[in-house]
Coordinates of N, CA and C in Angstrom, one line a residue:
X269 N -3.6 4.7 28.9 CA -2.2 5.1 29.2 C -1.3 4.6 28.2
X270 N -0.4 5.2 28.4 CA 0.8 5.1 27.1 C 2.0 3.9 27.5
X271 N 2.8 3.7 26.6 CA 3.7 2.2 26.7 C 4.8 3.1 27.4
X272 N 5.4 2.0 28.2 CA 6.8 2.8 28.9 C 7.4 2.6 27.8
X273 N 8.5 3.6 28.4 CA 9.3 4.5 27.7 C 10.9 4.2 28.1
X274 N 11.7 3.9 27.5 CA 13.0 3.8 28.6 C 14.1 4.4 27.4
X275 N 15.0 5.3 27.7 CA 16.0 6.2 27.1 C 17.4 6.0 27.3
X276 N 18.5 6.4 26.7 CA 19.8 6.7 27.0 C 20.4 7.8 26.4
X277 N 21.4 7.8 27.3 CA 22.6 9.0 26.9 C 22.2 9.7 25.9
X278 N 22.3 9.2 24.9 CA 22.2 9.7 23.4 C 21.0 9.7 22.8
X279 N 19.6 9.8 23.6 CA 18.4 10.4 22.9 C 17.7 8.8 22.5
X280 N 18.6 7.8 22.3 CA 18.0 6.8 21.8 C 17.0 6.5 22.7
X281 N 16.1 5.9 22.6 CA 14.6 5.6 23.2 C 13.8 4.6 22.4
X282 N 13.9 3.4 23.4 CA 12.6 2.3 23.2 C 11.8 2.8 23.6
X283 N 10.2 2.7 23.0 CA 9.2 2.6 23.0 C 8.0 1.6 23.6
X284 N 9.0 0.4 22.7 CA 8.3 -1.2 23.4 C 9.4 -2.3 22.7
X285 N 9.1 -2.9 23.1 CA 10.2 -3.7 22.8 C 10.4 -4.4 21.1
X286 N 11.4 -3.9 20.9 CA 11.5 -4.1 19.5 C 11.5 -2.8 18.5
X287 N 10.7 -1.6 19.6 CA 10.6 -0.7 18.6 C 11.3 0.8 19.4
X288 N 11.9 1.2 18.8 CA 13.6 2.1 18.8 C 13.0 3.4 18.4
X289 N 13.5 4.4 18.7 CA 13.5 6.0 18.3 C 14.9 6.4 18.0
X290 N 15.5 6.7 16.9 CA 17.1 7.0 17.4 C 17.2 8.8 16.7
X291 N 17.1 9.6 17.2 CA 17.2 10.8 17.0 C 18.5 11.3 16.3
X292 N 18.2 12.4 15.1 CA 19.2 12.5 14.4 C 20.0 11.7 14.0
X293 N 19.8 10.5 13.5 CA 20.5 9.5 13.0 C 21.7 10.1 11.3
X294 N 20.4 9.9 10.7 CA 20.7 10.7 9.2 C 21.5 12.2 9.4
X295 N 22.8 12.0 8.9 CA 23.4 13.2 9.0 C 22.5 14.5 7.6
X296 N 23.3 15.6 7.6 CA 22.2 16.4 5.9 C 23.0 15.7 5.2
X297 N 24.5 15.3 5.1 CA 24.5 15.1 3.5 C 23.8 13.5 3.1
X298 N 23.5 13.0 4.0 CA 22.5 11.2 3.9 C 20.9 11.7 3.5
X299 N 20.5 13.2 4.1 CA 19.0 13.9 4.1 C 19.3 14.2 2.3
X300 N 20.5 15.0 2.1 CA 20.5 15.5 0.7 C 20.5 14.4 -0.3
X301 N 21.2 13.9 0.0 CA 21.3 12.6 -1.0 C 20.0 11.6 -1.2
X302 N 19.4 11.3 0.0 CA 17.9 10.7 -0.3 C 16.7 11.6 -0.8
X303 N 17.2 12.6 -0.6 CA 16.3 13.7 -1.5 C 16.4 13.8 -2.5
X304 N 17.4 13.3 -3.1 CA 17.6 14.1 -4.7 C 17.3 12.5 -4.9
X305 N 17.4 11.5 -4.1 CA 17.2 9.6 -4.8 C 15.3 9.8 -4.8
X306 N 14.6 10.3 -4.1 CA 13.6 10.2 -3.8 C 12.7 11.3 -4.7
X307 N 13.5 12.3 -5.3 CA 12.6 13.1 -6.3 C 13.1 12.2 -7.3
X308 N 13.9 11.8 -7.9 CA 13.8 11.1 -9.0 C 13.3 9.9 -8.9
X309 N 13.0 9.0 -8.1 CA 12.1 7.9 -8.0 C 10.5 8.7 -8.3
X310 N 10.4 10.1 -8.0 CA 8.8 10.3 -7.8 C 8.3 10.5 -9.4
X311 N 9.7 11.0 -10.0 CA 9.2 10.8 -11.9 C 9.2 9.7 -12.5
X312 N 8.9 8.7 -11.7 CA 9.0 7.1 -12.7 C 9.8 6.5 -12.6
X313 N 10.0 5.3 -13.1 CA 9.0 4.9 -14.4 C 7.8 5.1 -13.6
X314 N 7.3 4.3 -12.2 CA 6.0 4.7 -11.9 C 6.1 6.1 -11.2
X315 N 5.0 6.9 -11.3 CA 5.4 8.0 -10.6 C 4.7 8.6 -9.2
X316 N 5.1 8.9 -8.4 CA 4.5 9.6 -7.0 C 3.0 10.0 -7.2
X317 N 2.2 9.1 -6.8 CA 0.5 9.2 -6.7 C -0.2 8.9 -5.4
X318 N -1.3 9.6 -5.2 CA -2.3 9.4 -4.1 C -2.8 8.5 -4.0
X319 N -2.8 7.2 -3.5 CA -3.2 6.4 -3.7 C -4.7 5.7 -3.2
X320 N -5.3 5.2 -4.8 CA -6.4 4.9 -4.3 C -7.2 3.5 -3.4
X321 N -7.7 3.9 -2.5 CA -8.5 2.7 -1.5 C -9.2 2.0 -1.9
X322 N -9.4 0.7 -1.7 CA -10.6 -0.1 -2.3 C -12.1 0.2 -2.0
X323 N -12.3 0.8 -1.2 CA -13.6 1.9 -0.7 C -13.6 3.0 -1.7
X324 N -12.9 3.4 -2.1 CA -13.2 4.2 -3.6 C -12.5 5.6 -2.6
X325 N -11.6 5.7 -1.3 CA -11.2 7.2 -0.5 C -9.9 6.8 -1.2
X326 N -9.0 8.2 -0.9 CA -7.7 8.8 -1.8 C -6.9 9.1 -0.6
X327 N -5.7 8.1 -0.2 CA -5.1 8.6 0.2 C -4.2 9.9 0.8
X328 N -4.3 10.7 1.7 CA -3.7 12.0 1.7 C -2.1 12.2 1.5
X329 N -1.3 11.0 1.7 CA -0.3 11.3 1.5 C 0.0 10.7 0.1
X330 N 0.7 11.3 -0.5 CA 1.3 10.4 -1.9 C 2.5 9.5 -1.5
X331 N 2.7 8.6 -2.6 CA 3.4 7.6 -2.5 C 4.1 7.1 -3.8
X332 N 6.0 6.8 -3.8 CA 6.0 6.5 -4.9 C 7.0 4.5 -3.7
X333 N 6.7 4.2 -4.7 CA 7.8 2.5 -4.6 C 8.9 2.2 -5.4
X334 N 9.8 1.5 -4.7 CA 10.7 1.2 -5.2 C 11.3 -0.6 -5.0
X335 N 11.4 -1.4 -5.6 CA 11.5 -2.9 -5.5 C 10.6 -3.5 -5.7
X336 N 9.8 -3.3 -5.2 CA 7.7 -3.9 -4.9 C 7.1 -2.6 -5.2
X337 N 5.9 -3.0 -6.0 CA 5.0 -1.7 -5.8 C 3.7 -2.4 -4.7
X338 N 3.1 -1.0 -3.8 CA 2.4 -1.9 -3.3 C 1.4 -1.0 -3.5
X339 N 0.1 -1.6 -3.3 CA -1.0 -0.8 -3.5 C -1.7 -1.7 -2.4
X340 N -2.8 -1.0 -2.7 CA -3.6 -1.9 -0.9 C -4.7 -3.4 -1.6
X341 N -3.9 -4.1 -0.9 CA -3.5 -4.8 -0.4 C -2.4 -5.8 -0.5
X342 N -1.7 -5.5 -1.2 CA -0.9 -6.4 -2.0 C 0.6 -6.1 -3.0
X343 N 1.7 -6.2 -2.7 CA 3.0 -6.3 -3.3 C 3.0 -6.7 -5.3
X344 N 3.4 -5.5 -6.2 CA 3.4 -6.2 -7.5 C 4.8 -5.8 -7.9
X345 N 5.5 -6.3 -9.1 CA 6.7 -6.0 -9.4 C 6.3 -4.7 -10.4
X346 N 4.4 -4.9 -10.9 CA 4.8 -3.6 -11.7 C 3.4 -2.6 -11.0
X347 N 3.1 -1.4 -11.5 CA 2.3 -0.3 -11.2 C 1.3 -0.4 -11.3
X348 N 0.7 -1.3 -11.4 CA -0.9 -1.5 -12.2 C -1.9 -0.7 -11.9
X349 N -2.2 -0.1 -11.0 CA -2.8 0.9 -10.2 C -2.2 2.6 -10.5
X350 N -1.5 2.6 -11.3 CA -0.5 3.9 -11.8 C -0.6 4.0 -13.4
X351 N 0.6 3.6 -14.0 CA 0.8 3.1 -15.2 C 1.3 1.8 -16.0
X352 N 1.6 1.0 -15.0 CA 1.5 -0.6 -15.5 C 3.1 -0.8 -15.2
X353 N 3.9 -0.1 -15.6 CA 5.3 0.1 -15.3 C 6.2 -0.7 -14.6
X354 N 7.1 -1.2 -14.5 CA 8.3 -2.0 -13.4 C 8.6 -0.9 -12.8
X355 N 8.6 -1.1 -11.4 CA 9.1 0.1 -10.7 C 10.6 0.1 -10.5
X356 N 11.0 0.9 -9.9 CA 12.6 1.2 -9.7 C 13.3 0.0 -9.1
X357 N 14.4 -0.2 -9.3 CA 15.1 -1.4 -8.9 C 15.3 -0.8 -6.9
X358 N 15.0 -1.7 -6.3 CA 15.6 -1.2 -4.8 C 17.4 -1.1 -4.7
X359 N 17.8 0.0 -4.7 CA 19.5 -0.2 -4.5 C 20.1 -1.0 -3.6
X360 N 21.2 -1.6 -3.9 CA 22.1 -2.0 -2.5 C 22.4 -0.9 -1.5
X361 N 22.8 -0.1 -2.1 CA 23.3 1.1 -1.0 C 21.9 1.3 -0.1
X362 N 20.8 0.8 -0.3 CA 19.6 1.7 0.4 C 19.6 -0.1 1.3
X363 N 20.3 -1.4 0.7 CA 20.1 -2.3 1.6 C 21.6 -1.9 3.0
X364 N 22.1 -1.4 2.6 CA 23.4 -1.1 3.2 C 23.2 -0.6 4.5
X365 N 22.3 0.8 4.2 CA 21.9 1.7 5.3 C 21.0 0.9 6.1
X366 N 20.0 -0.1 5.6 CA 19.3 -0.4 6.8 C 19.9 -1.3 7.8
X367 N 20.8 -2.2 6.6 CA 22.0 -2.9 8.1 C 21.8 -2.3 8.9
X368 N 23.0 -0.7 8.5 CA 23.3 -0.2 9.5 C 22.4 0.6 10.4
X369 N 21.2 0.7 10.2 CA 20.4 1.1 11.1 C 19.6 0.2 12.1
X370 N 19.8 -1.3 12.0 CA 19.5 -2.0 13.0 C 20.8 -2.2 13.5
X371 N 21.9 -1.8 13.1 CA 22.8 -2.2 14.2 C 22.6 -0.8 15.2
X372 N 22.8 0.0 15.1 CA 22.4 1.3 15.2 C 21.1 1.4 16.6
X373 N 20.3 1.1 16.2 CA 18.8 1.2 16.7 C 18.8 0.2 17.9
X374 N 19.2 -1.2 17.5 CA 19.5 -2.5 18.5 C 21.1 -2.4 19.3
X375 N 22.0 -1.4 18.9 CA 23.3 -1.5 19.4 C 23.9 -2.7 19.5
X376 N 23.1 -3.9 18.3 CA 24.4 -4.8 18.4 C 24.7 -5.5 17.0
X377 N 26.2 -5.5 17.0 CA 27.0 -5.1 16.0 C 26.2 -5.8 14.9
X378 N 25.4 -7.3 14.9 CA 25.2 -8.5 14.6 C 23.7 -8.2 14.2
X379 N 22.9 -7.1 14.5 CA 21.6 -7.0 14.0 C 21.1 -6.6 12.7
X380 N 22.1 -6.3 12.0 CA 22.0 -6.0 10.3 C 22.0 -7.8 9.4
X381 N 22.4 -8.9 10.6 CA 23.2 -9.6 9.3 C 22.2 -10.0 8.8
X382 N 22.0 -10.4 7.6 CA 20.9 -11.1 6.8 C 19.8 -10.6 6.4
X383 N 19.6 -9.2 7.1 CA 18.9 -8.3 7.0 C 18.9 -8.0 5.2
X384 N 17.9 -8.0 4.6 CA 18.0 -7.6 3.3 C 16.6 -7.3 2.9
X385 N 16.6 -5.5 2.8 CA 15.1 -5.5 2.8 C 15.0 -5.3 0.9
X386 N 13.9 -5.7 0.6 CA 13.5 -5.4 -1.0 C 12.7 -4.4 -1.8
X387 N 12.2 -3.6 -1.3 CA 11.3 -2.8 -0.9 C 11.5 -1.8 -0.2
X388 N 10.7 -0.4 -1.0 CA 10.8 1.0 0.2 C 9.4 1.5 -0.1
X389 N 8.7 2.3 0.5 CA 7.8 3.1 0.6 C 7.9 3.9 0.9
X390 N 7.7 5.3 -0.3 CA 8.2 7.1 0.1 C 6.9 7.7 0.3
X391 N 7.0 8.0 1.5 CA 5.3 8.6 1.4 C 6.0 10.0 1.5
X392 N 5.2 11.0 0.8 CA 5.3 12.9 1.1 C 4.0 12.9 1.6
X393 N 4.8 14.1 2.5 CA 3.2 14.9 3.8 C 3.7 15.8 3.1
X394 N 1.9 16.5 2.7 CA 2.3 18.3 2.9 C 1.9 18.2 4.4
X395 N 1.4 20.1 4.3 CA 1.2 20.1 5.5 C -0.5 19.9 6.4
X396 N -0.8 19.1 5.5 CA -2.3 18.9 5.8 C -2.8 16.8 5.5
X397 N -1.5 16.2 5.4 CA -2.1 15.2 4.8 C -1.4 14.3 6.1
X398 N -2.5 13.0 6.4 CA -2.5 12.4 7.5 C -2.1 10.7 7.2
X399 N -1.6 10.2 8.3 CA -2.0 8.7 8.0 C -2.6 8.0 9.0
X400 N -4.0 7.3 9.0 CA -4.7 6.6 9.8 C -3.8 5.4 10.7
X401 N -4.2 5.2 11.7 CA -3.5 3.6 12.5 C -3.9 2.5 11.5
X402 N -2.6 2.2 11.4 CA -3.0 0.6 10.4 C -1.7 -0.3 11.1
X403 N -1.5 -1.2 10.2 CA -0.1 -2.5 10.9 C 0.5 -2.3 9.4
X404 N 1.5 -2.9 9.0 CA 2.0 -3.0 7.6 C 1.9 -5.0 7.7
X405 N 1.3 -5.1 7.0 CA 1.2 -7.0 7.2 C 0.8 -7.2 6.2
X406 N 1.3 -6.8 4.9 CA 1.3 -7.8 3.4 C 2.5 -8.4 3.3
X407 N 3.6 -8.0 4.0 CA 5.0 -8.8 3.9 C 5.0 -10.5 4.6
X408 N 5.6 -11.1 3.7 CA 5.6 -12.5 4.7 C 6.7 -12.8 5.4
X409 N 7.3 -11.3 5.5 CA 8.5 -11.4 6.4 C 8.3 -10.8 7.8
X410 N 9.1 -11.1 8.9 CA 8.9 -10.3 9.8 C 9.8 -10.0 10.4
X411 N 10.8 -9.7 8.9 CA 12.0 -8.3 9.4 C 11.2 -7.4 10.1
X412 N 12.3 -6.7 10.6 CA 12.0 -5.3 11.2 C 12.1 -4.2 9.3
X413 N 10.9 -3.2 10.2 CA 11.0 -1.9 9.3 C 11.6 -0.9 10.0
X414 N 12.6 -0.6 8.6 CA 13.3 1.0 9.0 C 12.8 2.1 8.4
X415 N 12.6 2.9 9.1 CA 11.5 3.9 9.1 C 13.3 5.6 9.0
X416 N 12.5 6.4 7.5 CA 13.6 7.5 7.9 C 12.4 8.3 7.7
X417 N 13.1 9.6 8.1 CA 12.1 11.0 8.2 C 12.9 11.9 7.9
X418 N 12.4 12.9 7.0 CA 12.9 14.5 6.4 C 12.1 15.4 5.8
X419 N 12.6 16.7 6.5 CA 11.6 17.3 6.5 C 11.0 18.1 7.5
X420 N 9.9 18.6 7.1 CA 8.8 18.6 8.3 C 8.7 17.6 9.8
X421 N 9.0 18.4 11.1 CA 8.6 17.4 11.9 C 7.0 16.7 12.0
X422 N 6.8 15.6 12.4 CA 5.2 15.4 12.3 C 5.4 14.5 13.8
X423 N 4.3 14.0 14.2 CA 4.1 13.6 15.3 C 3.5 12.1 15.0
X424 N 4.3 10.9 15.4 CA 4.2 9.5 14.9 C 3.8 9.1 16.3
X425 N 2.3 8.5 16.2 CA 1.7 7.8 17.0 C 1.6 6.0 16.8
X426 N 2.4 5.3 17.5 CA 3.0 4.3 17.9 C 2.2 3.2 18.6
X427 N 1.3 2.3 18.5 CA 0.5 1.7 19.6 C 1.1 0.3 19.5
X428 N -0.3 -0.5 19.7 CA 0.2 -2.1 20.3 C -0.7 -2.8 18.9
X429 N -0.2 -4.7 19.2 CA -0.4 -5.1 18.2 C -1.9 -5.7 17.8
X430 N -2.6 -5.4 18.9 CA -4.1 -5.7 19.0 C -5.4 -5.1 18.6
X431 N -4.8 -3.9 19.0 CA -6.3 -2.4 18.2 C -5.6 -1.5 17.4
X432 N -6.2 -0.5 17.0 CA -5.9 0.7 16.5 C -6.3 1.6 17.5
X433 N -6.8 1.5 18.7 CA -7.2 2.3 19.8 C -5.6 2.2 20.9
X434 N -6.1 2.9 22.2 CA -5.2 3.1 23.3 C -4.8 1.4 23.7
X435 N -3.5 1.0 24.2 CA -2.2 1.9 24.5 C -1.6 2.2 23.0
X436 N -1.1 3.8 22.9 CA 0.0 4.2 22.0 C 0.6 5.0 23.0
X437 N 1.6 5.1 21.9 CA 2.9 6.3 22.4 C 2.9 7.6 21.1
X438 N 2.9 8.5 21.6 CA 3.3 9.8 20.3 C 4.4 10.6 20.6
X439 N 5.3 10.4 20.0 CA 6.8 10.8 19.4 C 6.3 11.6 18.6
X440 N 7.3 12.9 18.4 CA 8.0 13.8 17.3 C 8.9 13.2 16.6
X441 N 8.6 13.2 15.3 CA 10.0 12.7 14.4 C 10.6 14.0 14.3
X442 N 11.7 14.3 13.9 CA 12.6 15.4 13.1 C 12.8 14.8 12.1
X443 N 13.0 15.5 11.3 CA 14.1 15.1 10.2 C 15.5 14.4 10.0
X444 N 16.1 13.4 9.6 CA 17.1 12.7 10.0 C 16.6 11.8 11.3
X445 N 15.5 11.2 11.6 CA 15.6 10.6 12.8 C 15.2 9.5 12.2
X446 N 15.5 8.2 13.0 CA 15.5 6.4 12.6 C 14.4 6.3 13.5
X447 N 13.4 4.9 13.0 CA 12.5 4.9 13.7 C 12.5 3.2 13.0
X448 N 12.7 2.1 14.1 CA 13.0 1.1 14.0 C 12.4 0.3 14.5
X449 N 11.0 -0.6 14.1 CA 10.1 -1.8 14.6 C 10.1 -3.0 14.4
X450 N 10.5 -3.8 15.0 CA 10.8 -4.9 14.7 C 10.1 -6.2 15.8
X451 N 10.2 -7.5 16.0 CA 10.3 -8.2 16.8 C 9.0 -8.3 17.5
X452 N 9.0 -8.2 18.4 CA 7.2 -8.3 19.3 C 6.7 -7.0 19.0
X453 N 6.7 -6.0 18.4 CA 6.7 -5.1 18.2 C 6.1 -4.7 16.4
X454 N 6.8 -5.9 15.5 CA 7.0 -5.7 14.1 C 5.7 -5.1 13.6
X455 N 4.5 -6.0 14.3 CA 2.8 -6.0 13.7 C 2.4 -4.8 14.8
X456 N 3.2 -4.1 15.4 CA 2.0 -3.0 16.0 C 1.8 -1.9 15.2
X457 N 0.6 -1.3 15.2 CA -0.1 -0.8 14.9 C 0.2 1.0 15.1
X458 N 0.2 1.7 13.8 CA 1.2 3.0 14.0 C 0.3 4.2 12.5
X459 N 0.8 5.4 13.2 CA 0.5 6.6 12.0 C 0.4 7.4 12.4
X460 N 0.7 8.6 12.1 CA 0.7 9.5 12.0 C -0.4 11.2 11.5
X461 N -0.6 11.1 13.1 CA -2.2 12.0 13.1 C -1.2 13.6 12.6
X462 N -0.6 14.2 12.7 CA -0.5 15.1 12.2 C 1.1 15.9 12.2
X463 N 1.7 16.8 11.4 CA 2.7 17.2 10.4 C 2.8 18.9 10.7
X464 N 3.8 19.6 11.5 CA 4.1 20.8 11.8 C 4.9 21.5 10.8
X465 N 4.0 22.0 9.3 CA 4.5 22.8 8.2 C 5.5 23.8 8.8
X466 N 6.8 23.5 7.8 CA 7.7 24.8 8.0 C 8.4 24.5 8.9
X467 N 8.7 23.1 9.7 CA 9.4 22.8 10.5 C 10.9 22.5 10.1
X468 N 10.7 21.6 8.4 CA 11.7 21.4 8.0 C 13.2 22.0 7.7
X469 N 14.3 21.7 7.9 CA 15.5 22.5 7.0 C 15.4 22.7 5.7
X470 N 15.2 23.8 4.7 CA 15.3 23.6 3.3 C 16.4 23.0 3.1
X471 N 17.6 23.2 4.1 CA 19.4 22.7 3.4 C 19.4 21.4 2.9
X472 N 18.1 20.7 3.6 CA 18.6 19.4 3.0 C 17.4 18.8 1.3
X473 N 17.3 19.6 0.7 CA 16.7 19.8 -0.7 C 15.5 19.7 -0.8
X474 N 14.6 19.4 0.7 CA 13.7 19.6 0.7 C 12.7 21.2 0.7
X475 N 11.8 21.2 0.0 CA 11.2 23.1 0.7 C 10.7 23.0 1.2
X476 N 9.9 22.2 1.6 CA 8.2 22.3 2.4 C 7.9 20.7 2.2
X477 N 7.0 19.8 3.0 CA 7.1 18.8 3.4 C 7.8 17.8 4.2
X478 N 7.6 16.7 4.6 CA 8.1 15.9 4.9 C 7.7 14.3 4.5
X479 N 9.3 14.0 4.2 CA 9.6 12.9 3.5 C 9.4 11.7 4.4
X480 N 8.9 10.2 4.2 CA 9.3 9.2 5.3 C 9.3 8.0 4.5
X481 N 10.8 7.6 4.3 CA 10.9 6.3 3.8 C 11.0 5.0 4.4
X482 N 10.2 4.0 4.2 CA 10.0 2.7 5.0 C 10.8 1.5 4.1
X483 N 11.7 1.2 4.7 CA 12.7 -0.2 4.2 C 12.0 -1.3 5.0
X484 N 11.1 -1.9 4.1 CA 10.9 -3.6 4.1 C 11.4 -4.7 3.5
X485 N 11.3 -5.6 4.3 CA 11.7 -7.1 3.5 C 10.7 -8.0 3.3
X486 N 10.3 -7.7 2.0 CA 8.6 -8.6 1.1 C 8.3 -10.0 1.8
X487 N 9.5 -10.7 1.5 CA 10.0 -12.0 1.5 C 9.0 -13.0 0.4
X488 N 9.0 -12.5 -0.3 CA 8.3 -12.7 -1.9 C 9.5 -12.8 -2.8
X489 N 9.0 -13.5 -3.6 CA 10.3 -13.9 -5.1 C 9.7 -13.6 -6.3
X490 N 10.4 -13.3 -7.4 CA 9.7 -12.8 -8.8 C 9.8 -11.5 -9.1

């Protein structure tokens, strides 16, 4: 059986505690603008690749980084698994927005402070590429991750912090929707089994796929 669920007024929806659904968050001109920051991160310096597994399998979704590169299993400042490269500096403005998306997500005014994530991970879905249940736990931090989506709707399966089996929850993302894990919740275990091509708005500069950017905080120096 699945995790309760508890909702308000405004679509917003916990999951479990700590972890937030906030629907249509991202207005299009916040969708356009990370689209046009997110195609030009995918040309370099490192550039948007499939990434490969230590089992010698290929990723289905590509991935480009920005602050940290990360490759599995482990955070580097440059590409080494790409082209060797320093990847993109992480913006302030991209630390700005996740403030405001834990205040946003937690509804209190006070959940952004200190908040400073270093790190983003842009995965693209076409319409056939999947992500397995995993945890995100190379960070030595245990900020919360802010999770955006554009694009394609896909369907984000949500579990607990113990298996990659049942209890989960499966949400639809939209495009523009905030998806916020943090707290007893930070280490659970999440992915996304599958991606409804053609769902997306082209208006917002995307054509086909769907985008999902993950704001972490490494808590690494260097």
């Amino acid at each position: 059986m699945g995790t309760a669920v508890t909702a308000d007024g405004a679509g917003r929806r916990e999951l479990a505690p700590g972890a937030v659904h906030v629907p249509g968050w991202l207005t299009m001109a916040q969708q356009q603008e990370l689209v046009a920051a997110c195609r030009g991160w995918a040309r370099g310096p490192a550039p948007i690749r499939h990434t490969k597994l230590p089992r010698g399998g290929v990723m289905s979704v590509q991935t480009v980084c920005i602050g940290w590169h990360w490759q599995p299993y482990a955070y580097t400042r440059t590409a080494d698994d790409v082209n060797g490269a320093r990847v993109a500096p992480f913006p302030h403005w991209m630390v700005e927005l996740g403030r405001r998306a834990l205040v946003d997500a937690y509804q209190d005014e006070t959940a952004g402070d200190g908040y400073t994530p270093d790190t983003a991970l842009i995965n693209f879905y076409d319409g056939q590429a999947k992500l397995g249940m995993h945890q995100d736990k190379e960070e030595r931090s245990g900020a919360p991750v802010v999770s955006l989506s554009i694009g394609d709707t896909c369907v984000f399966r949500f579990g607990n912090t113990e298996t990659r089996s049942k209890p989960y929850t499966d949400v639809e993302l939209v495009s523009g929707d905030l998806f916020v894990f943090g707290g007893a919740s930070r280490f659970a275990y999440h992915g996304v089994p599958k991606v409804y091509p053609g769902t997306g708005d082209p208006a917002t500069g995307l054509a086909g796929g769907r985008l999902n950017i993950t704001m972490r905080a490494t808590g690494l120096n260097g």
